[in-house]
PDB file of C-alpha atoms in Angstrom:
ATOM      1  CA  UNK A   1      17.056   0.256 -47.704  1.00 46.00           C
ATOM      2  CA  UNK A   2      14.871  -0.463 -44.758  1.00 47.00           C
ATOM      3  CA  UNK A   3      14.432   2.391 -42.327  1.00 49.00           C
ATOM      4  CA  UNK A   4      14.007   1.753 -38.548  1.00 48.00           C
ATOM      5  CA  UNK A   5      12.361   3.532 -35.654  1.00 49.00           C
ATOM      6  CA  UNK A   6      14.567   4.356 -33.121  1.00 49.00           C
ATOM      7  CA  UNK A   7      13.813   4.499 -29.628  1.00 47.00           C
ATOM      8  CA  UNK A   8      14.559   7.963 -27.991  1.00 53.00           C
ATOM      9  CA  UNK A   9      17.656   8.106 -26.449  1.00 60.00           C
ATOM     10  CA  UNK A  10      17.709   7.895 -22.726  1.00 65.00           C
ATOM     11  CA  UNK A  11      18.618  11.565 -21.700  1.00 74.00           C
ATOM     12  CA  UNK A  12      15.577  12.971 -24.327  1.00 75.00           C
ATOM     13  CA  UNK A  13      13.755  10.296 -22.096  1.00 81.00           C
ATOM     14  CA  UNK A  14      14.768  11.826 -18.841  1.00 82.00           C
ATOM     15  CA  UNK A  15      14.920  15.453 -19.940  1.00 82.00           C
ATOM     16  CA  UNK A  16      10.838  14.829 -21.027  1.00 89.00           C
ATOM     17  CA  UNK A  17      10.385  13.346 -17.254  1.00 88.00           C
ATOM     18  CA  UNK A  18      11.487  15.831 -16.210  1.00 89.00           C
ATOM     19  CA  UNK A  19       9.448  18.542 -18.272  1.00 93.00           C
ATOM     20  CA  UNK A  20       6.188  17.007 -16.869  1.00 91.00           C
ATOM     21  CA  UNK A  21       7.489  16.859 -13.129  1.00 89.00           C
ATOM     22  CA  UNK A  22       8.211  20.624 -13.269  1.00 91.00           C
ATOM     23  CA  UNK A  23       4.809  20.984 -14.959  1.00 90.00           C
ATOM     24  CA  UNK A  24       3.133  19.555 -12.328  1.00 86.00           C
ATOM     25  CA  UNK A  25       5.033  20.881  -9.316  1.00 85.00           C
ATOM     26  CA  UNK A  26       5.105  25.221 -11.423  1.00 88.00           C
ATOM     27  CA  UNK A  27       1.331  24.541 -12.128  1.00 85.00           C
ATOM     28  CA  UNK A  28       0.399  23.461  -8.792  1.00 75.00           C
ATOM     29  CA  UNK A  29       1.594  26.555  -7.185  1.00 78.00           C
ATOM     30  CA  UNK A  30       0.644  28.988 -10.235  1.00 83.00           C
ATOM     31  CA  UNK A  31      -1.769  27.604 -12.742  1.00 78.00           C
ATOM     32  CA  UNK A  32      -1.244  30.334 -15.351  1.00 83.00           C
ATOM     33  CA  UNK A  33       2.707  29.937 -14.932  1.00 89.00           C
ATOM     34  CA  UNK A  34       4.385  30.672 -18.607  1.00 92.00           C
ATOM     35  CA  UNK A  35       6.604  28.022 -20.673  1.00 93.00           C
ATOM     36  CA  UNK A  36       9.415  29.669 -19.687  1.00 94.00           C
ATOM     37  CA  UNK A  37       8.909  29.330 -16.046  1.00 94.00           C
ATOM     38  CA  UNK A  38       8.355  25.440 -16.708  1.00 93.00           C
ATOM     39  CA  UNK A  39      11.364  25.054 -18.471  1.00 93.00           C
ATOM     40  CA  UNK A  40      13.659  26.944 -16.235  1.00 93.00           C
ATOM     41  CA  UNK A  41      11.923  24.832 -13.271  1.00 93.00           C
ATOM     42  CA  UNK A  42      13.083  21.578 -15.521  1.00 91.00           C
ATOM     43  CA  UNK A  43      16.450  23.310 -15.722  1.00 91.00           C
ATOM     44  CA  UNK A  44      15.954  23.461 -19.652  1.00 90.00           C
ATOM     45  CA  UNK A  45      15.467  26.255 -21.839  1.00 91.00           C
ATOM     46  CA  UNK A  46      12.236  27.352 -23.788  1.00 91.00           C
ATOM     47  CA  UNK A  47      14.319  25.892 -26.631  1.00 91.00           C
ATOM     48  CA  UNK A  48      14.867  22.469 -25.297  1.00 91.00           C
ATOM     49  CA  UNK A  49      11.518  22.214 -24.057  1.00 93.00           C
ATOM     50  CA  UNK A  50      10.015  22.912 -27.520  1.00 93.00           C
ATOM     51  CA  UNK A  51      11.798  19.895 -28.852  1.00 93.00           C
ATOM     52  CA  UNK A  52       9.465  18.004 -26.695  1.00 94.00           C
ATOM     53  CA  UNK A  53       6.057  19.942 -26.811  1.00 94.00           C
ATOM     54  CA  UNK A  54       4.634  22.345 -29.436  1.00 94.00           C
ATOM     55  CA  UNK A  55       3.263  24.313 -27.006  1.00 93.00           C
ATOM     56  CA  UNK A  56       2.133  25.041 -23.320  1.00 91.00           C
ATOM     57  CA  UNK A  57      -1.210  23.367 -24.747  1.00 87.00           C
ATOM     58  CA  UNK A  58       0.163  19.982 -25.985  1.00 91.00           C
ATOM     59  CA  UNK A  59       2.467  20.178 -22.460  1.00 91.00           C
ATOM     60  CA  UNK A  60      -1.124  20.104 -20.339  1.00 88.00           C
ATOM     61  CA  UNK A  61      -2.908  17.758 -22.284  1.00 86.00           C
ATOM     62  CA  UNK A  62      -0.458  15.176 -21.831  1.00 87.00           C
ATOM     63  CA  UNK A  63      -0.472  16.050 -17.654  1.00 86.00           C
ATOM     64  CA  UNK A  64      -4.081  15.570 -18.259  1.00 83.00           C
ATOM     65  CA  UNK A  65      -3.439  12.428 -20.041  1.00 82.00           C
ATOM     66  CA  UNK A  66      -0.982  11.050 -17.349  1.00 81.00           C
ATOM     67  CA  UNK A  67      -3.361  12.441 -14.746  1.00 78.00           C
ATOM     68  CA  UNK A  68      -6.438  10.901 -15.931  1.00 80.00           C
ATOM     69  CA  UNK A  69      -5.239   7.359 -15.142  1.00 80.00           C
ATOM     70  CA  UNK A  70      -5.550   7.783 -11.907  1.00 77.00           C
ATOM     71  CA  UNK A  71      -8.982   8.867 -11.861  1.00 79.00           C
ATOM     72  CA  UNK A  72      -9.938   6.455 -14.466  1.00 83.00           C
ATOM     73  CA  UNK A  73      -9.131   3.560 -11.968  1.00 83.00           C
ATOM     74  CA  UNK A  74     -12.174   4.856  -9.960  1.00 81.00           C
ATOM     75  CA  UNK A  75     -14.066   3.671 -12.623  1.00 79.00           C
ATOM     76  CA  UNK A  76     -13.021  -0.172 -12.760  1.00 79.00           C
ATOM     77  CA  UNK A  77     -14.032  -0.159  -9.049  1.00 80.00           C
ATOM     78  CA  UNK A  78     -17.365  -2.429  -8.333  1.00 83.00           C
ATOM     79  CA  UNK A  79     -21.025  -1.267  -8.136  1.00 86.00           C
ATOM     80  CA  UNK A  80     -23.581  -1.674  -5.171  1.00 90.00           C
ATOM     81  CA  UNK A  81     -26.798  -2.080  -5.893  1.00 90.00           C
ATOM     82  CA  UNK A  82     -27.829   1.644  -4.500  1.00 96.00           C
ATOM     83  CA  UNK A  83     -27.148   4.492  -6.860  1.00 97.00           C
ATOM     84  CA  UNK A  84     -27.006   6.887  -4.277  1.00 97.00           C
ATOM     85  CA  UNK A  85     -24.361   5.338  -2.300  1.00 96.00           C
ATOM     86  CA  UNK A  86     -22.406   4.852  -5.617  1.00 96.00           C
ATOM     87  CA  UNK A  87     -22.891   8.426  -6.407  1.00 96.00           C
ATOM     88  CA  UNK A  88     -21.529   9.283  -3.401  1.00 95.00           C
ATOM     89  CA  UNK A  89     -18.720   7.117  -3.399  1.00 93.00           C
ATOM     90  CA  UNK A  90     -17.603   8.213  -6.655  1.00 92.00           C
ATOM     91  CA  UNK A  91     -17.534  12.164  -5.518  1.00 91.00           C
ATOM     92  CA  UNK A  92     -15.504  11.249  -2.853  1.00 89.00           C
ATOM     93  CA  UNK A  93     -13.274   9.169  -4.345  1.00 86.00           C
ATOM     94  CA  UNK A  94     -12.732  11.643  -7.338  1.00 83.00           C
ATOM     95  CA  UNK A  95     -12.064  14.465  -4.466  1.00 82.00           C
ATOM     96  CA  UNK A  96      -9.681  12.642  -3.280  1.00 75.00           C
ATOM     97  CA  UNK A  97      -7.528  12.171  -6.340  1.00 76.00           C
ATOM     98  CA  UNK A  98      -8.345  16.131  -7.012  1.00 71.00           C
ATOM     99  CA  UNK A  99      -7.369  17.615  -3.701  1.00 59.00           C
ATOM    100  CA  UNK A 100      -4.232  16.118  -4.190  1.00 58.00           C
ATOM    101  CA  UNK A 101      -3.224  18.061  -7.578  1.00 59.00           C
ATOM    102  CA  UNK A 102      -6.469  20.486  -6.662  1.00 64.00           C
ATOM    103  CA  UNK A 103      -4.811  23.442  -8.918  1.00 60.00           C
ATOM    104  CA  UNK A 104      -3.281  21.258 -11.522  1.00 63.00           C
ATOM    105  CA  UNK A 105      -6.673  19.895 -11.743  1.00 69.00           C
ATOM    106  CA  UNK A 106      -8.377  23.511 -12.291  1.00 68.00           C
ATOM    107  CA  UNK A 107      -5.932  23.888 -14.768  1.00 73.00           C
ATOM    108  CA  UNK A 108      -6.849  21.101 -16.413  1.00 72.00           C
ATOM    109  CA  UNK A 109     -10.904  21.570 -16.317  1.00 70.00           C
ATOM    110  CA  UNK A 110     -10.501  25.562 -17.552  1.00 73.00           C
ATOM    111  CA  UNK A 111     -12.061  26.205 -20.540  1.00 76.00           C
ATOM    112  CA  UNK A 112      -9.286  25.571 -22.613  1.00 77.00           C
ATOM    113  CA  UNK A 113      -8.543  22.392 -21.969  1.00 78.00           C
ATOM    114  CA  UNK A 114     -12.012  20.949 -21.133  1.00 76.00           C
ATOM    115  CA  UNK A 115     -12.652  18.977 -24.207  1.00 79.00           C
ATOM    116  CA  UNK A 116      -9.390  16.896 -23.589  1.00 78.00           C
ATOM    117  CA  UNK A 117     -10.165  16.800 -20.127  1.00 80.00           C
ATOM    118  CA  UNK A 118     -13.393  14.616 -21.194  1.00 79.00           C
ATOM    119  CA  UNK A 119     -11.938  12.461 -23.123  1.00 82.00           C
ATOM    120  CA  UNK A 120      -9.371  11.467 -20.702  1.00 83.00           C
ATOM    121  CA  UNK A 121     -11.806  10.737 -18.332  1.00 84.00           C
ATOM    122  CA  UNK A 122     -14.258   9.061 -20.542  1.00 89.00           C
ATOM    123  CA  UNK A 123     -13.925   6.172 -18.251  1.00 90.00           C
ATOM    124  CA  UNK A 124     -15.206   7.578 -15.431  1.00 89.00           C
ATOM    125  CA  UNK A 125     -18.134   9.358 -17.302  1.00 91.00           C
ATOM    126  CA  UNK A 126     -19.184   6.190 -18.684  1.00 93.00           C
ATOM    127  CA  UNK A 127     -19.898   5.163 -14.913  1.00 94.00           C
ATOM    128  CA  UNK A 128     -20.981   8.424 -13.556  1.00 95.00           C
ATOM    129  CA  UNK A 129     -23.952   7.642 -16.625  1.00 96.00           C
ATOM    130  CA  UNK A 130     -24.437   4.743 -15.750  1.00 96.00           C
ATOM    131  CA  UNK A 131     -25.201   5.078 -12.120  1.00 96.00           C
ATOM    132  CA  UNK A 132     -27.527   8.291 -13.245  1.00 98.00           C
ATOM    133  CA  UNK A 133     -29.463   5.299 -15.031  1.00 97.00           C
ATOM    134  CA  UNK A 134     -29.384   2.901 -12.518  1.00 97.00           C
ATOM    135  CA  UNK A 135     -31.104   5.967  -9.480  1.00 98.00           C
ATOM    136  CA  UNK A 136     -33.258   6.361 -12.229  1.00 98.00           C
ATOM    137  CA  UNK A 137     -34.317   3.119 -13.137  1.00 97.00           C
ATOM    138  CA  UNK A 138     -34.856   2.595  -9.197  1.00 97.00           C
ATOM    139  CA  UNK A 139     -36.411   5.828  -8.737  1.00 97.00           C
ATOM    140  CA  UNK A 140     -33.755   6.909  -6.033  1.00 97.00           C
ATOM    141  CA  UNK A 141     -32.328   9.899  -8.172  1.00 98.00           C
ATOM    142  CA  UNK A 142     -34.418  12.694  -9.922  1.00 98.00           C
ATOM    143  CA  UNK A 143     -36.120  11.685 -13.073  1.00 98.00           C
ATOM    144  CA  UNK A 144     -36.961  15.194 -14.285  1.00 97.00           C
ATOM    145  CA  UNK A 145     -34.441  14.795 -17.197  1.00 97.00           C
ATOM    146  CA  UNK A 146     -33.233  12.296 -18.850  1.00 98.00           C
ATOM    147  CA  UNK A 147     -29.997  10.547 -17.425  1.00 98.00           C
ATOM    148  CA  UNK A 148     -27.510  11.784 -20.317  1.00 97.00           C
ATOM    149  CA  UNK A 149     -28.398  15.606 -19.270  1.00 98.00           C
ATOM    150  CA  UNK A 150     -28.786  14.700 -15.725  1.00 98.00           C
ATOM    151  CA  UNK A 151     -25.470  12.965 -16.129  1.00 97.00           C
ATOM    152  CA  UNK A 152     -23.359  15.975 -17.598  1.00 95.00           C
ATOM    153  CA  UNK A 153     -25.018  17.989 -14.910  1.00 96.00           C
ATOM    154  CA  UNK A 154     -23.769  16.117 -12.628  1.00 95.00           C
ATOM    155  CA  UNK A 155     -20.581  16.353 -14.408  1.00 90.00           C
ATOM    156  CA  UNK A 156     -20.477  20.229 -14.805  1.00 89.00           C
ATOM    157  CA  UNK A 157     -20.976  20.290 -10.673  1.00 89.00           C
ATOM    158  CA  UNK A 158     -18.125  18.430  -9.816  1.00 85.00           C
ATOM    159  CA  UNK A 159     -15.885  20.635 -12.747  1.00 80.00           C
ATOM    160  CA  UNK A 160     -16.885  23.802 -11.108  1.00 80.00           C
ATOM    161  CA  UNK A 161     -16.637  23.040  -7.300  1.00 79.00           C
ATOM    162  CA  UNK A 162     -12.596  21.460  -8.413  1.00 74.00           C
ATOM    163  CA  UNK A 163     -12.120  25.318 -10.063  1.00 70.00           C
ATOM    164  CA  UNK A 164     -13.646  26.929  -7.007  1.00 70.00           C
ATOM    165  CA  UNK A 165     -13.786  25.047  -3.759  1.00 64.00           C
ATOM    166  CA  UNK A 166     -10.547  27.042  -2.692  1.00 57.00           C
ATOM    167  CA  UNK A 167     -12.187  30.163  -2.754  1.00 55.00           C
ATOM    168  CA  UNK A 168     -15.129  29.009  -0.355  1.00 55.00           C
ATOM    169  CA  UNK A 169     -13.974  25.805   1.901  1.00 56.00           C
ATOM    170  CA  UNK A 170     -11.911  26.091   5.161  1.00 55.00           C
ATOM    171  CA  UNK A 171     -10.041  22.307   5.223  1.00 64.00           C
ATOM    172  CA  UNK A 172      -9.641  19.571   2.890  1.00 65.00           C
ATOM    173  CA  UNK A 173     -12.315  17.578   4.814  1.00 71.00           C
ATOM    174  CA  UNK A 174     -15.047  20.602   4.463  1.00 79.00           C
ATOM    175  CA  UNK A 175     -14.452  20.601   0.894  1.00 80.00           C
ATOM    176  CA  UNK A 176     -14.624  16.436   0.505  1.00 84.00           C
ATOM    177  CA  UNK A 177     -17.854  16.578   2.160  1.00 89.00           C
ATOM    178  CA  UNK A 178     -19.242  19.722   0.498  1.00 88.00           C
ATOM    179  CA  UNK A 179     -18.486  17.912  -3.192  1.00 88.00           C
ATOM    180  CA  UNK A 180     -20.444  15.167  -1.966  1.00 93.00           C
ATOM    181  CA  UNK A 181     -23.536  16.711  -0.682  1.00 94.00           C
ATOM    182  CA  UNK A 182     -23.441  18.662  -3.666  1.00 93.00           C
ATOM    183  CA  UNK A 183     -23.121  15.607  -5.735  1.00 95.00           C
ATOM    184  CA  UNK A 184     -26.108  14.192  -4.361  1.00 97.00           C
ATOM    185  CA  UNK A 185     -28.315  17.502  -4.387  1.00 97.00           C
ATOM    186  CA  UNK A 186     -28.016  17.799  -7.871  1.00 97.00           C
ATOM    187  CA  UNK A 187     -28.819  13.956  -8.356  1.00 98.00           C
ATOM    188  CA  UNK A 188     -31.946  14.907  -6.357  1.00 98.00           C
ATOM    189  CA  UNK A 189     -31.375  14.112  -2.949  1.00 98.00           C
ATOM    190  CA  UNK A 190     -32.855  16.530  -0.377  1.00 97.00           C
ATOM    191  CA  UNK A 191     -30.375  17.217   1.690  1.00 96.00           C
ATOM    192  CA  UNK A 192     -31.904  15.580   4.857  1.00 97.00           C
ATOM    193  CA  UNK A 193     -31.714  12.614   2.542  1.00 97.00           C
ATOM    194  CA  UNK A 194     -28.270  13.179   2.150  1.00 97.00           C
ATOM    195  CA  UNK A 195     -27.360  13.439   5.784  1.00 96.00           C
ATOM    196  CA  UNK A 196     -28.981  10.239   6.615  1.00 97.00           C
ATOM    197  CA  UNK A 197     -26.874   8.651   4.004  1.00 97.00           C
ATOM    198  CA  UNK A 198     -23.871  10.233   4.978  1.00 96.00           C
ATOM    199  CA  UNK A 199     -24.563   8.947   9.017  1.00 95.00           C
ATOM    200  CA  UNK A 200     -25.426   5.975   7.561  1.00 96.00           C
ATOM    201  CA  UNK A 201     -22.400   5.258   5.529  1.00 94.00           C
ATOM    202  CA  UNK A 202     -19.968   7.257   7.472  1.00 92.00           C
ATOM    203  CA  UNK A 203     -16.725   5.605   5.618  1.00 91.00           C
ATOM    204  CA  UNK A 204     -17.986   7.453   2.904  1.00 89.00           C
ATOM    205  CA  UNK A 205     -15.713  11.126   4.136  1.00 88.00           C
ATOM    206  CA  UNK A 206     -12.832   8.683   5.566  1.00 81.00           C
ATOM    207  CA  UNK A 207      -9.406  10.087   3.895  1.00 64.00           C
ATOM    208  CA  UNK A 208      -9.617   5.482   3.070  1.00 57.00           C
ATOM    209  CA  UNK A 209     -12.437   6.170   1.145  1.00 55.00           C
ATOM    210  CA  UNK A 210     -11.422   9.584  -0.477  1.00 51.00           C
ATOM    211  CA  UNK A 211      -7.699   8.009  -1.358  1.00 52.00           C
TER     212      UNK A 211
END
């Protein structure tokens, strides 16, 4: 007898939607919020909810999943021919997609959930490295290291200013232009050098650019 995969009903469709939008809305406002506050915010119980995810783990790594494709659409965006600008560019467009879901996004770049977070975004790493190679190639971004390590550097910045910038920045705008000077100090821009960029390019802080 031939078995056949069925399709999951519509209301275990619905009642899984609406597992991940509670995720996303309890998590914004409490990062460390239980199971059992996520289910009661999808109007399920713990039980339910377990029918659709193991565990509070396997429930974040698919919002990081989801998540990710946003960000990873950054990454299909065109080059120019200056890595610094591109640099640039690419912190304040991935700012912008942060800010959004800023705490979700700390949730998802803890410790815990790092190594998922990576490979989500594997995308967008690809072209962080491979603007690192192309400053480096044109000697406009440090060449102290080599581009992998200056690279996951680079990466390691952005993580921790997402975990922290709440702590330290007074508006969204301070905190899209602080993770882009950042960005570009640790690339190896003075930050004079970064200033006259930033004047020169000021689209690059627009909320058009950041979005």
């Amino acid at each position: 007898m031939t078995q056949t995969t069925r399709a999951p009903r519509s209301d275990a469709r619905a009642n899984r939607e609406s597992i991940l939008a509670a995720a996303r809305e309890t998590l914004a406002n409490d990062p460390r919020a239980s199971i059992d506050v996520i289910a009661r915010a999808a109007g399920l119980s713990r039980r339910a909810l377990y029918g659709h995810f193991d565990d509070r783990a396997a429930l974040v790594t698919e919002l990081i999943a989801t998540g990710a494709q946003r960000f990873n659409a950054i990454a299909e965006e065109p080059a120019t021919a200056d890595a610094r600008l591109d640099l640039a560019r690419l912190a304040a467009r991935l700012w912008g997609a942060a800010e959004d879901v800023q705490l979700l996004a700390a949730v998802a770049l803890d410790d815990e959930h790092v190594a998922s977070t990576a490979a989500a975004l594997a995308p967008v790493r690809r072209m962080l490295l491979e603007i690192v190679r192309q400053g480096q190639s044109a000697q406009t971004l440090r060449t102290d290291m080599d581009a992998e390590t200056l690279a996951r550097i680079i990466e390691e910045g952005a993580r921790t200013f997402v975990t922290r910038a709440p702590a330290f920045t007074a508006s969204v705008a301070d905190a899209r232009s602080i993770a882009v000077r950042a960005m570009l100090s640790i690339g190896g821009l003075s930050w004079r050098e970064s200033e006259e960029l930033l004047q020169a390019h000021p689209d690059l802080l627009s909320k058009e650019t950041a979005r």
